[in-house]
Amino acid sequence: MISETSTPEGENTDVGFRETWPHLLMCLCLVLLFTSTAVTAWNLGLGRLSSPAAGLWPLLASIAGLGLSVTLLVTVLLGTHDRAAELFTDVHWGPTVIFIAAVLGFLALYPLVGFLVAAIPLTFVLLKYAAGATWIPSIAISLVAPVLLYFIFREVLNVRF
Amino acid sequence: MEIFEGILSGFEVAFSPINLLYVTLGVMMGTVFGLLPGIGPTAAVALLLPMTFTLEPATGVIMLAGIYYGSMYGGRIPAILMKLPGDASSVLTTLDGYPLTQQGRAGPALGITAIGSFLGGTFAIIGLTILAPTLAHVGRSFAPPELFLLMLFGLMMIVFIGSGGVLKSLIMAALGILIATVGMDPITGTSRLTFGSYSLSAGIGIVPLAIGLFGVGEVMNNIARGKEGRIKVPKMDRIMPTWSDWLLSRMAILRASVLGFIVGILPGGGGTVSSVLAYGAEKQFSKQPEKFGKGAVDGLAATETADNASSNSAFVPLLTLGVPPNPVLALIFGALLLQNITPGPQLVDEHPDVFYGVIASMYIGNTILLILNLPLIRVFVAILKVPQTVLGPLVILIAICGVYAVSNSMFDVLLMLIFGIMGFILRRFSFDLAPLILGFILGPMLEVEWRRAMIMSGGSAGIFLDRTASLVILVMLVVTLVLIAYAALRKRRNIIAQVKSEAMGE
């Protein structure tokens, strides 16, 4: 529980939890991931050591990952984990979300209009809204760069876009 | 005699016009990509990897090697001029490189870096020429138990020397091994961990994974930080170091060449470790150790020479034992696998053109690096003036084209984005990504050799103890693990002490 009290102890607990919960969440995600792969690997069948089946190796890797993730979780709970991580304090979320959305938009557009037409708005959005370039360079580069890359990959490297 | 004949035939391969062209292109492109802030050698090789797939195997690896040492040098330019290290090993470069720039000696600093890199690299290649065929001969006697333990040892060393803490690095290695199991089981052909996705049944490729983690993840990181658009680049007058610079550096270069060569052969001992050791050693040897960190030319010469010597000697375990000692060579390993060539003890017999061609091309590539870099330093510096806001989106566009070019599949581009987001998040939590990529590359081979060893022994783990060679490697592995545990315990004790002292203070 996050403490809402205004006493010094309450503030310390609050700050401590605020610093710790991202690490806890990360550990839980890892535990969940390795557990799900362990279960899937188990269901694939393990065979015997003399003739291992398809699931044995992924199960071993999952168990190793799971054990290590649980150990990391324990270090976080004990407060002895590496606290040097920069986390997300300096992240500008707007440009980051625009970046991801632009690439997803490109992937959605590509089957409809092909590489060249989809790459122009992608480059423009990345330059203007994610990277914060000014209008004229954004327009100029988003028209020139995709054409240049299209030429290099299509004509020189024989890639079929 | 065999080595002499081999290297002569290697020079025939390397001196072919097409290979000369591609090694020059590789060095130039590597230098330009290495210049981009945040894009270290791993990201540079990952981003340019797809361009080599349409080439002949020898040409492809020759180009990748050129990209590798080109990007190593390229990363030095922003480190020296603007205290902007592109990767971990160039952090050491900033220690004396940037103070030299502040003293108006940026040109000689870049000059001594180029010359030291050339001399260290050439020394390492001579060592590689002599040592590699012999080591490959030894490696040919290794059976599955030894190969399994050798790869495991390589992976553990990366974890041990990694920058993200032992526990987190081990988790990354396990994750890498697990990602590599997605797709068909290599022996039975059963679909594994595909979660019903048809697109995943062919497995996850090295290209979307590497470009996603190292290229897209880094660009995302820069965008998220909202970096400054334009960088101020200092002016440069002369490039060549003075005679007194040379006198001061010559022994440092010699010592660092030997040290870099030895460290580079060890798994995990690439650039950063060799630079740190060479810097520390040179400080001991120096008559003016107080100058270190304030613009010592010999300090800079030592780090740069050791760095390039270790990058070149790192090819020894890759070409002879099939164990990539660092993430960049893991990518080159992946590129060779995609060309149906498995690096390892058999490489010298099965593909002598690749084996000796790559070694010979390294002599040429290092020379080209020196010839190009000294006169072109001003051109490369001018590239740094391009605003970073423009570079990030261009890198993404190149990444999309590169990933698509390998498989003609937009699903791989989606995977690249997913791995990019994953890399961005993991880096924020101080997870080192090098063990992940090493785990991914070594995972399938670890599995195959382990299964072969188990089949050989009828399921008995005693096979690892029965054979002398595997027992020796096992002892080395156990000693390493004990050291890992000791280092981790010591670090943990320090953290506990720190937490306690903080609590006492409050």
XYZ file of C-alpha atoms in Angstrom:
667
model
C 0.000 0.000 0.000
C 1.223 3.493 -0.754
C 1.292 5.539 2.389
C -0.599 8.828 2.204
C 0.508 10.096 5.600
C 2.495 13.288 5.864
C 4.820 12.051 8.632
C 8.523 11.711 7.742
C 8.210 7.906 7.966
C 5.197 7.983 5.665
C 7.028 10.164 3.151
C 10.012 7.789 3.191
C 7.769 4.771 2.564
C 6.058 6.660 -0.230
C 9.341 7.640 -1.903
C 10.750 4.130 -1.361
C 7.740 2.524 -2.999
C 7.792 5.044 -5.854
C 11.417 4.106 -6.539
C 10.852 0.378 -6.179
C 7.606 -0.352 -8.008
C 9.009 -0.109 -11.571
C 11.680 -2.651 -10.616
C 9.046 -4.871 -9.027
C 6.897 -4.630 -12.149
C 9.850 -5.482 -14.370
C 10.687 -8.544 -12.219
C 7.065 -9.691 -12.271
C 6.976 -9.358 -16.072
C 10.124 -11.488 -16.319
C 8.712 -14.088 -13.905
C 5.487 -14.207 -15.920
C 7.359 -14.517 -19.215
C 9.618 -17.339 -18.059
C 6.703 -19.138 -16.347
C 4.603 -19.048 -19.516
C 7.493 -20.328 -21.663
C 8.229 -23.060 -19.089
C 4.605 -24.245 -19.215
C 4.563 -24.151 -23.021
C 7.885 -26.045 -23.173
C 6.582 -28.658 -20.698
C 3.542 -29.215 -22.921
C 5.798 -29.824 -25.921
C 7.175 -32.947 -24.253
C 10.548 -33.458 -22.611
C 11.647 -36.920 -23.748
C 14.564 -38.488 -21.900
C 18.121 -37.214 -21.403
C 19.374 -39.852 -23.843
C 16.854 -38.687 -26.458
C 15.658 -35.181 -25.533
C 12.372 -34.019 -27.054
C 11.596 -30.525 -28.364
C 10.518 -29.092 -25.005
C 13.498 -30.012 -22.825
C 15.950 -27.296 -23.881
C 13.418 -24.402 -23.759
C 12.290 -25.742 -20.370
C 15.865 -25.658 -19.036
C 16.345 -22.097 -20.336
C 12.970 -21.055 -18.866
C 13.732 -22.582 -15.460
C 17.128 -20.853 -15.411
C 15.503 -17.543 -16.373
C 12.715 -18.030 -13.842
C 15.116 -18.815 -10.997
C 17.249 -15.774 -11.812
C 14.201 -13.495 -12.142
C 12.864 -14.651 -8.761
C 16.304 -13.939 -7.266
C 16.201 -10.456 -8.793
C 12.701 -9.981 -7.365
C 13.981 -10.930 -3.913
C 16.865 -8.419 -4.176
C 14.340 -5.716 -5.123
C 12.116 -6.612 -2.161
C 15.138 -6.560 0.162
C 16.254 -3.253 -1.337
C 19.671 -4.641 -2.306
C 19.162 -4.408 -6.077
C 21.198 -2.179 -8.371
C 19.523 1.209 -8.032
C 21.660 2.945 -10.643
C 19.037 2.392 -13.377
C 17.973 5.670 -14.973
C 14.357 4.432 -15.473
C 12.017 6.903 -17.186
C 12.534 10.155 -15.307
C 14.032 11.989 -18.312
C 11.710 10.485 -20.952
C 9.650 12.810 -23.157
C 6.644 10.562 -23.675
C 5.019 12.577 -26.492
C 7.795 12.081 -29.078
C 8.300 8.473 -27.915
C 4.631 7.588 -28.502
C 4.641 9.428 -31.845
C 7.734 7.434 -32.853
C 6.038 4.082 -32.141
C 2.744 5.190 -33.735
C 4.557 6.392 -36.876
C 6.280 3.041 -37.433
C 2.994 1.184 -36.774
C 1.267 3.569 -39.219
C 3.916 2.751 -41.821
C 3.274 -0.974 -41.314
C -0.471 -0.420 -41.761
C -0.010 1.727 -44.876
C 2.608 -0.446 -46.562
C 0.286 -3.219 -47.869
C -2.072 -0.556 -49.287
C 0.302 1.879 -50.977
C 3.743 0.230 -51.076
C 7.069 1.238 -49.541
C 7.732 4.563 -51.206
C 4.373 6.215 -50.486
C 4.272 4.831 -46.931
C 7.858 5.862 -46.163
C 7.320 9.556 -47.020
C 4.759 10.293 -44.256
C 6.733 8.066 -41.858
C 9.916 10.089 -42.389
C 8.014 13.363 -42.173
C 6.255 12.460 -38.902
C 9.493 11.155 -37.381
C 11.404 14.283 -38.363
C 8.795 16.909 -37.582
C 6.934 15.495 -34.594
C 9.204 12.887 -32.983
C 12.621 14.490 -33.516
C 11.409 18.112 -33.573
C 12.984 19.239 -36.868
C 11.675 22.390 -38.569
C 9.207 22.361 -41.489
C 11.481 22.838 -44.498
C 14.127 20.187 -43.640
C 11.319 17.804 -42.619
C 9.547 18.163 -45.982
C 12.750 18.117 -48.043
C 14.312 15.099 -46.309
C 11.070 13.113 -46.207
C 10.810 13.474 -49.983
C 14.453 12.783 -50.826
C 15.538 10.085 -48.314
C 12.864 7.438 -49.093
C 13.430 7.837 -52.852
C 17.186 7.484 -52.392
C 16.859 4.391 -50.182
C 14.248 2.909 -52.516
C 16.692 3.315 -55.383
C 19.632 1.806 -53.449
C 17.711 -1.191 -52.127
C 15.589 -1.821 -55.239
C 18.092 -1.135 -58.005
C 21.432 -1.941 -56.357
C 20.516 -4.658 -53.855
C 17.554 -6.121 -55.842
C 15.100 -5.950 -52.954
C 11.462 -6.348 -54.039
C 9.451 -3.775 -52.150
C 54.538 -23.274 -44.806
C 50.847 -24.136 -44.824
C 50.120 -20.802 -43.125
C 52.287 -18.941 -45.642
C 50.523 -20.553 -48.601
C 47.158 -19.961 -46.985
C 47.764 -16.290 -46.360
C 49.090 -15.847 -49.915
C 45.877 -17.322 -51.285
C 44.036 -15.084 -48.816
C 45.717 -12.029 -50.305
C 44.608 -13.194 -53.755
C 41.019 -13.189 -52.459
C 41.396 -9.897 -50.577
C 43.110 -8.079 -53.455
C 40.346 -8.911 -55.935
C 38.818 -5.603 -57.107
C 35.395 -6.457 -55.699
C 36.754 -7.244 -52.229
C 38.941 -4.141 -52.232
C 35.872 -2.104 -53.135
C 33.748 -3.634 -50.378
C 36.386 -3.391 -47.656
C 36.822 0.308 -48.549
C 33.051 0.802 -48.551
C 32.788 -1.067 -45.250
C 35.482 1.053 -43.594
C 33.898 4.298 -44.834
C 30.312 3.360 -43.964
C 31.446 1.982 -40.611
C 33.275 5.220 -39.819
C 30.227 7.323 -40.762
C 27.840 5.149 -38.704
C 30.311 5.056 -35.825
C 30.260 8.855 -35.834
C 26.562 8.996 -35.028
C 26.164 9.596 -31.308
C 24.809 6.534 -29.542
C 25.451 4.241 -32.497
C 28.371 2.076 -31.401
C 30.032 -0.718 -33.402
C 27.277 -3.219 -32.517
C 24.491 -0.990 -33.848
C 26.576 -0.018 -36.894
C 27.234 -3.664 -37.819
C 23.587 -4.597 -37.120
C 22.242 -1.782 -39.305
C 24.586 -2.512 -42.205
C 24.395 -6.319 -41.909
C 21.586 -6.746 -44.489
C 23.702 -5.073 -47.171
C 26.111 -8.017 -47.100
C 23.624 -10.822 -47.679
C 23.608 -10.502 -51.454
C 27.408 -10.712 -51.554
C 29.680 -13.753 -51.759
C 30.406 -15.071 -48.226
C 34.070 -13.961 -48.234
C 33.155 -10.516 -49.582
C 30.340 -10.173 -47.043
C 32.566 -10.934 -44.058
C 35.364 -8.754 -45.415
C 32.900 -5.867 -45.658
C 31.547 -6.539 -42.149
C 35.069 -6.598 -40.729
C 35.672 -3.240 -42.437
C 32.456 -1.867 -40.940
C 33.548 -3.152 -37.530
C 36.896 -1.421 -37.317
C 35.613 1.592 -39.265
C 32.853 2.103 -36.696
C 35.326 1.629 -33.850
C 37.394 4.487 -35.217
C 34.346 6.586 -36.145
C 33.139 6.415 -32.539
C 36.427 7.971 -31.421
C 35.807 11.228 -33.296
C 32.812 12.521 -31.238
C 34.445 11.056 -28.099
C 37.606 13.131 -28.625
C 36.012 16.271 -30.030
C 32.870 16.574 -27.935
C 33.174 14.089 -25.070
C 30.339 12.073 -26.650
C 31.284 8.377 -26.401
C 29.314 6.168 -28.797
C 30.048 2.957 -26.906
C 31.560 1.750 -23.637
C 35.142 1.466 -24.890
C 35.207 5.035 -26.228
C 34.418 6.305 -22.718
C 38.124 5.676 -22.039
C 38.960 7.723 -25.140
C 37.285 10.784 -23.647
C 39.551 10.703 -20.567
C 42.570 12.132 -22.388
C 41.117 12.791 -25.849
C 38.729 15.541 -24.771
C 41.254 17.394 -22.568
C 43.581 17.413 -25.598
C 40.766 18.998 -27.641
C 40.298 21.593 -24.911
C 44.015 22.365 -25.204
C 43.537 23.003 -28.953
C 45.160 19.664 -29.892
C 42.142 17.835 -31.350
C 43.952 17.093 -34.629
C 46.978 15.343 -33.099
C 44.615 13.464 -30.742
C 42.697 12.091 -33.732
C 45.977 11.485 -35.546
C 47.547 9.452 -32.749
C 44.246 7.518 -32.459
C 44.402 6.599 -36.155
C 48.087 5.649 -36.028
C 47.778 3.728 -32.739
C 44.720 1.878 -34.071
C 46.617 0.971 -37.223
C 49.709 -0.285 -35.409
C 47.745 -2.171 -32.742
C 45.459 -3.683 -35.372
C 48.363 -4.757 -37.579
C 50.184 -6.347 -34.630
C 47.024 -8.286 -33.754
C 46.515 -9.444 -37.337
C 50.075 -10.792 -37.478
C 49.316 -12.697 -34.256
C 46.019 -13.869 -35.724
C 47.776 -15.108 -38.883
C 50.201 -17.202 -36.863
C 47.850 -18.409 -34.147
C 44.552 -19.011 -35.937
C 45.451 -22.028 -38.107
C 47.138 -23.745 -35.135
C 44.187 -23.137 -32.847
C 41.799 -24.365 -35.548
C 43.838 -27.558 -35.679
C 43.396 -28.034 -31.914
C 39.693 -27.195 -32.215
C 39.170 -29.949 -34.766
C 39.725 -32.552 -32.058
C 36.801 -31.179 -30.023
C 33.633 -33.293 -29.832
C 30.121 -32.145 -28.745
C 30.884 -32.141 -24.967
C 33.883 -29.818 -25.434
C 32.086 -27.606 -27.924
C 29.106 -27.273 -25.563
C 31.317 -26.332 -22.617
C 33.424 -23.975 -24.708
C 30.342 -22.050 -25.844
C 28.959 -22.016 -22.317
C 32.306 -20.694 -21.107
C 32.208 -17.943 -23.755
C 28.706 -16.949 -22.692
C 29.647 -16.901 -19.004
C 32.648 -14.675 -19.682
C 30.406 -12.159 -21.454
C 28.137 -12.217 -18.404
C 31.081 -11.865 -16.061
C 32.571 -8.891 -17.868
C 29.230 -7.327 -18.937
C 28.235 -3.860 -17.767
C 24.775 -4.597 -16.371
C 25.453 -6.643 -13.212
C 25.871 -10.412 -13.119
C 22.285 -11.338 -12.188
C 20.721 -9.132 -14.847
C 23.262 -10.289 -17.437
C 22.450 -13.934 -16.685
C 18.736 -13.195 -17.126
C 19.507 -11.573 -20.481
C 21.549 -14.606 -21.567
C 18.652 -16.935 -20.623
C 16.228 -14.672 -22.501
C 18.482 -14.716 -25.570
C 18.682 -18.527 -25.482
C 14.892 -18.699 -25.127
C 14.220 -16.297 -28.027
C 16.472 -18.479 -30.166
C 14.280 -21.520 -29.461
C 11.251 -19.889 -31.117
C 10.471 -21.718 -34.373
C 11.348 -25.241 -35.484
C 13.183 -27.649 -33.198
C 16.530 -28.237 -35.017
C 16.390 -32.013 -34.566
C 12.723 -33.078 -34.545
C 11.239 -30.181 -36.568
C 8.501 -29.595 -33.968
C 7.138 -26.032 -33.719
C 8.256 -24.397 -30.443
C 7.104 -21.283 -28.572
C 5.380 -19.875 -31.662
C 2.112 -19.381 -29.732
C 0.178 -20.382 -32.852
C 1.767 -17.730 -35.082
C 2.567 -18.987 -38.568
C 5.032 -16.106 -39.090
C 7.033 -17.207 -36.055
C 7.324 -20.828 -37.189
C 10.449 -19.985 -39.228
C 12.000 -18.569 -36.083
C 13.261 -15.104 -35.190
C 16.089 -13.776 -37.313
C 19.268 -12.161 -36.044
C 18.634 -9.052 -38.177
C 15.308 -7.835 -36.693
C 16.563 -8.724 -33.214
C 19.931 -6.976 -33.498
C 18.689 -3.934 -35.408
C 15.725 -3.642 -33.031
C 17.724 -3.902 -29.818
C 20.747 -1.848 -30.814
C 19.573 0.439 -33.634
C 15.885 1.223 -33.047
C 16.277 1.054 -29.268
C 19.075 3.624 -29.351
C 17.232 6.004 -31.688
C 14.164 5.712 -29.441
C 16.346 6.509 -26.458
C 17.690 9.640 -28.175
C 14.188 10.757 -29.199
C 12.852 10.090 -25.697
C 15.631 12.173 -24.191
C 14.921 15.030 -26.593
C 18.596 15.524 -27.437
C 20.028 18.804 -28.697
C 19.690 19.151 -32.460
C 23.013 20.645 -33.403
C 26.432 19.848 -31.980
C 29.247 22.370 -31.692
C 32.348 20.959 -33.352
C 35.722 22.460 -32.411
C 38.116 23.729 -35.083
C 41.222 21.740 -36.029
C 44.523 22.954 -37.395
C 47.120 20.188 -37.779
C 46.248 16.482 -37.796
C 49.612 14.749 -37.565
C 51.040 14.282 -34.062
C 54.318 16.065 -33.305
C 57.641 14.221 -33.006
C 57.520 14.522 -29.219
C 53.972 13.038 -29.222
C 55.323 10.107 -31.174
C 58.325 9.637 -28.862
C 56.011 9.725 -25.874
C 53.568 7.224 -27.392
C 55.739 4.665 -29.146
C 56.314 2.370 -26.160
C 52.706 2.798 -25.042
C 51.588 1.639 -28.486
C 53.887 -1.389 -28.356
C 52.773 -2.459 -24.872
C 49.097 -1.872 -25.631
C 49.362 -3.900 -28.862
C 50.562 -6.968 -26.954
C 48.047 -6.505 -24.145
C 45.141 -5.828 -26.543
C 45.982 -8.892 -28.595
C 45.993 -11.211 -25.572
C 42.839 -9.753 -24.016
C 40.958 -9.799 -27.344
C 41.337 -13.562 -27.680
C 39.552 -14.166 -24.376
C 35.756 -14.365 -24.514
C 34.288 -11.075 -23.296
C 37.680 -9.403 -23.394
C 37.019 -7.046 -26.312
C 37.420 -3.277 -26.519
C 36.475 -1.944 -23.085
C 38.429 -4.425 -20.964
C 41.565 -4.125 -23.076
C 41.349 -0.306 -23.037
C 40.894 -0.216 -19.258
C 43.833 -2.579 -18.693
C 46.094 -0.759 -21.156
C 45.250 2.621 -19.620
C 45.946 1.358 -16.107
C 49.207 -0.300 -17.180
C 50.422 2.778 -19.041
C 49.731 4.982 -16.056
C 52.073 2.715 -14.082
C 54.774 2.898 -16.760
C 54.457 6.651 -17.367
C 57.004 9.109 -16.015
C 54.183 11.659 -15.673
C 51.180 9.682 -14.364
C 49.663 12.906 -13.015
C 49.001 13.954 -16.642
C 46.634 11.006 -17.160
C 43.069 12.262 -17.445
C 44.320 15.749 -18.283
C 45.440 15.190 -21.868
C 48.169 12.515 -21.802
C 48.981 11.560 -25.390
C 50.483 8.235 -24.268
C 47.306 7.450 -22.289
C 45.191 8.067 -25.379
C 47.572 6.061 -27.567
C 47.384 3.124 -25.132
C 43.574 2.922 -25.012
C 43.161 3.268 -28.777
C 45.893 0.804 -29.664
C 44.640 -1.826 -27.207
C 41.073 -1.339 -28.391
C 41.871 -1.981 -32.033
C 44.325 -4.793 -31.266
C 41.653 -6.591 -29.228
C 38.976 -6.033 -31.917
C 41.185 -7.746 -34.455
C 42.410 -10.586 -32.260
C 38.765 -11.254 -31.283
C 38.499 -12.935 -34.680
C 40.747 -15.757 -33.385
C 38.085 -17.565 -31.272
C 35.408 -16.818 -33.879
C 37.269 -18.228 -36.862
C 38.980 -21.121 -35.070
C 36.573 -22.337 -32.384
C 33.263 -20.880 -33.548
C 32.874 -18.905 -30.321
C 32.110 -15.216 -30.863
C 33.771 -13.295 -28.015
C 31.639 -10.150 -28.234
C 28.267 -8.987 -29.639
C 29.737 -7.539 -32.851
C 31.419 -10.810 -33.709
C 28.203 -12.616 -32.748
C 26.511 -10.617 -35.509
C 29.282 -11.511 -37.966
C 28.830 -15.123 -36.835
C 25.086 -14.782 -37.587
C 25.868 -13.318 -41.021
C 28.077 -16.308 -41.840
C 25.382 -18.736 -40.685
C 22.889 -17.032 -43.005
C 25.385 -17.665 -45.823
C 25.408 -21.374 -44.845
C 28.921 -21.146 -43.414
C 29.520 -22.269 -39.843
C 32.552 -20.613 -38.277
C 34.658 -23.028 -36.267
C 37.520 -25.499 -36.506
C 36.315 -26.812 -39.880
C 36.243 -23.374 -41.508
C 39.906 -23.435 -42.538
C 39.390 -26.723 -44.440
C 35.882 -26.196 -45.775
C 36.120 -22.517 -46.723
C 39.794 -21.523 -46.908
C 38.840 -18.548 -49.091
C 36.742 -17.140 -46.232
C 39.252 -18.034 -43.513
C 42.407 -16.672 -45.141
C 40.561 -14.053 -47.210
C 39.201 -12.420 -44.056
C 42.620 -12.470 -42.362
C 44.351 -10.995 -45.419
C 41.636 -8.383 -45.873
C 42.264 -7.198 -42.319
C 45.794 -6.106 -43.279
C 44.314 -4.204 -46.194
C 41.338 -2.865 -44.230
C 43.550 -1.493 -41.467
C 45.775 0.206 -44.025
C 42.746 1.659 -45.827
C 41.406 2.862 -42.477
C 44.640 4.792 -41.886
C 44.927 6.086 -45.472
C 41.294 7.241 -45.492
C 41.088 8.593 -42.015
C 44.055 10.908 -41.861
C 43.098 12.983 -44.922
C 39.342 12.564 -44.429
C 39.166 13.482 -40.735
C 37.812 16.928 -41.633
C 35.093 15.381 -43.829
C 34.031 13.024 -41.043
C 34.028 15.888 -38.586
C 31.793 17.858 -40.971
C 29.251 14.985 -40.852
C 28.982 15.590 -37.118
C 27.548 19.019 -37.890
C 24.400 17.421 -39.375
C 21.679 17.932 -36.743
C 20.918 14.809 -34.717
C 17.203 15.380 -35.234
C 17.722 14.440 -38.877
C 19.952 11.434 -38.245
C 17.594 9.423 -36.006
C 14.700 9.188 -38.486
C 17.153 8.366 -41.290
C 18.591 5.514 -39.229
C 15.043 4.173 -38.745
C 14.391 4.314 -42.470
C 17.646 2.455 -43.183
C 16.728 -0.073 -40.461
C 13.303 -0.742 -42.035
C 14.838 -1.214 -45.500
C 17.579 -3.437 -44.091
C 15.248 -5.701 -42.130
C 12.810 -5.984 -45.028
C 15.640 -6.703 -47.479
C 16.652 -9.883 -45.647
C 13.293 -11.663 -45.541
C 10.921 -9.578 -47.736
C 8.608 -9.604 -44.732
C 6.981 -6.677 -42.958
C 6.389 -9.035 -40.022
C 10.120 -8.813 -39.384
C 9.848 -5.011 -39.395
C 7.141 -5.345 -36.735
C 9.433 -7.664 -34.757
C 12.204 -5.077 -35.101
C 9.922 -2.435 -33.577
C 8.953 -4.785 -30.723
C 12.616 -5.579 -29.995
C 13.404 -1.865 -30.252
C 10.839 -1.071 -27.539
C 12.148 -4.015 -25.514
C 15.734 -2.770 -25.856
C 14.691 0.737 -24.866
C 12.953 -0.515 -21.704
C 15.665 -3.024 -20.749
C 18.398 -0.411 -21.129
C 16.448 1.914 -18.831
C 16.516 -0.815 -16.163
C 20.311 -1.209 -16.622
C 20.094 -4.591 -18.359
C 23.138 -5.198 -20.567
C 21.973 -6.311 -24.014
C 25.249 -7.977 -25.061
C 24.524 -11.282 -23.206
C 21.081 -11.388 -24.860
C 22.503 -11.271 -28.374
C 25.285 -13.722 -27.435
C 22.710 -16.074 -25.871
C 20.614 -15.810 -29.018
C 23.542 -16.640 -31.306
C 25.063 -19.357 -29.141
C 21.725 -20.818 -27.946
C 20.964 -23.051 -30.943
C 24.535 -24.372 -31.034
C 24.556 -24.933 -27.288
C 21.357 -26.925 -27.666
C 22.547 -29.035 -30.590
C 25.924 -29.830 -28.980
C 24.266 -30.585 -25.626
C 21.749 -32.933 -27.264
C 24.521 -34.636 -29.244
C 26.561 -35.046 -26.064
C 23.544 -36.542 -24.280
C 22.855 -38.928 -27.164
C 26.575 -39.892 -27.244
C 26.581 -40.721 -23.536
C 23.132 -42.308 -23.361
C 21.898 -39.453 -21.162
C 24.809 -39.399 -18.709
C 26.222 -36.030 -17.648
C 29.416 -37.929 -16.744
C 30.571 -37.449 -20.343
C 31.713 -33.928 -19.397
C 34.048 -35.422 -16.776
C 35.279 -38.463 -18.680
C 37.068 -36.581 -21.453
C 40.288 -34.690 -20.627
C 39.599 -31.691 -22.888
C 36.047 -31.230 -21.601
C 37.242 -31.657 -18.010
C 39.814 -28.857 -18.487
C 37.151 -26.535 -19.938
C 34.748 -27.516 -17.160
C 37.325 -26.642 -14.496
C 37.874 -23.258 -16.193
C 34.111 -22.745 -16.270
C 33.691 -23.626 -12.586
C 36.550 -21.311 -11.580
C 34.890 -18.523 -13.590
C 31.539 -19.186 -11.932
C 33.157 -19.078 -8.494
C 34.705 -15.731 -9.428
C 31.311 -14.493 -10.656
C 29.678 -15.532 -7.384
C 32.459 -13.894 -5.366
C 32.211 -10.630 -7.325
C 28.413 -10.621 -7.010
C 28.568 -11.271 -3.270
C 31.078 -8.479 -2.790
C 28.938 -6.079 -4.791
C 25.851 -7.120 -2.819
C 27.668 -6.573 0.489
C 28.697 -3.107 -0.669
C 25.104 -2.263 -1.602
C 23.828 -3.531 1.768
C 26.487 -1.447 3.537
C 25.474 1.572 1.452
C 21.765 1.068 2.254
C 22.600 0.700 5.964
C 24.747 3.833 6.017
C 21.983 5.758 4.206
C 19.465 4.517 6.791
C 21.797 5.503 9.636
C 22.231 8.928 8.083
C 18.495 9.472 7.976
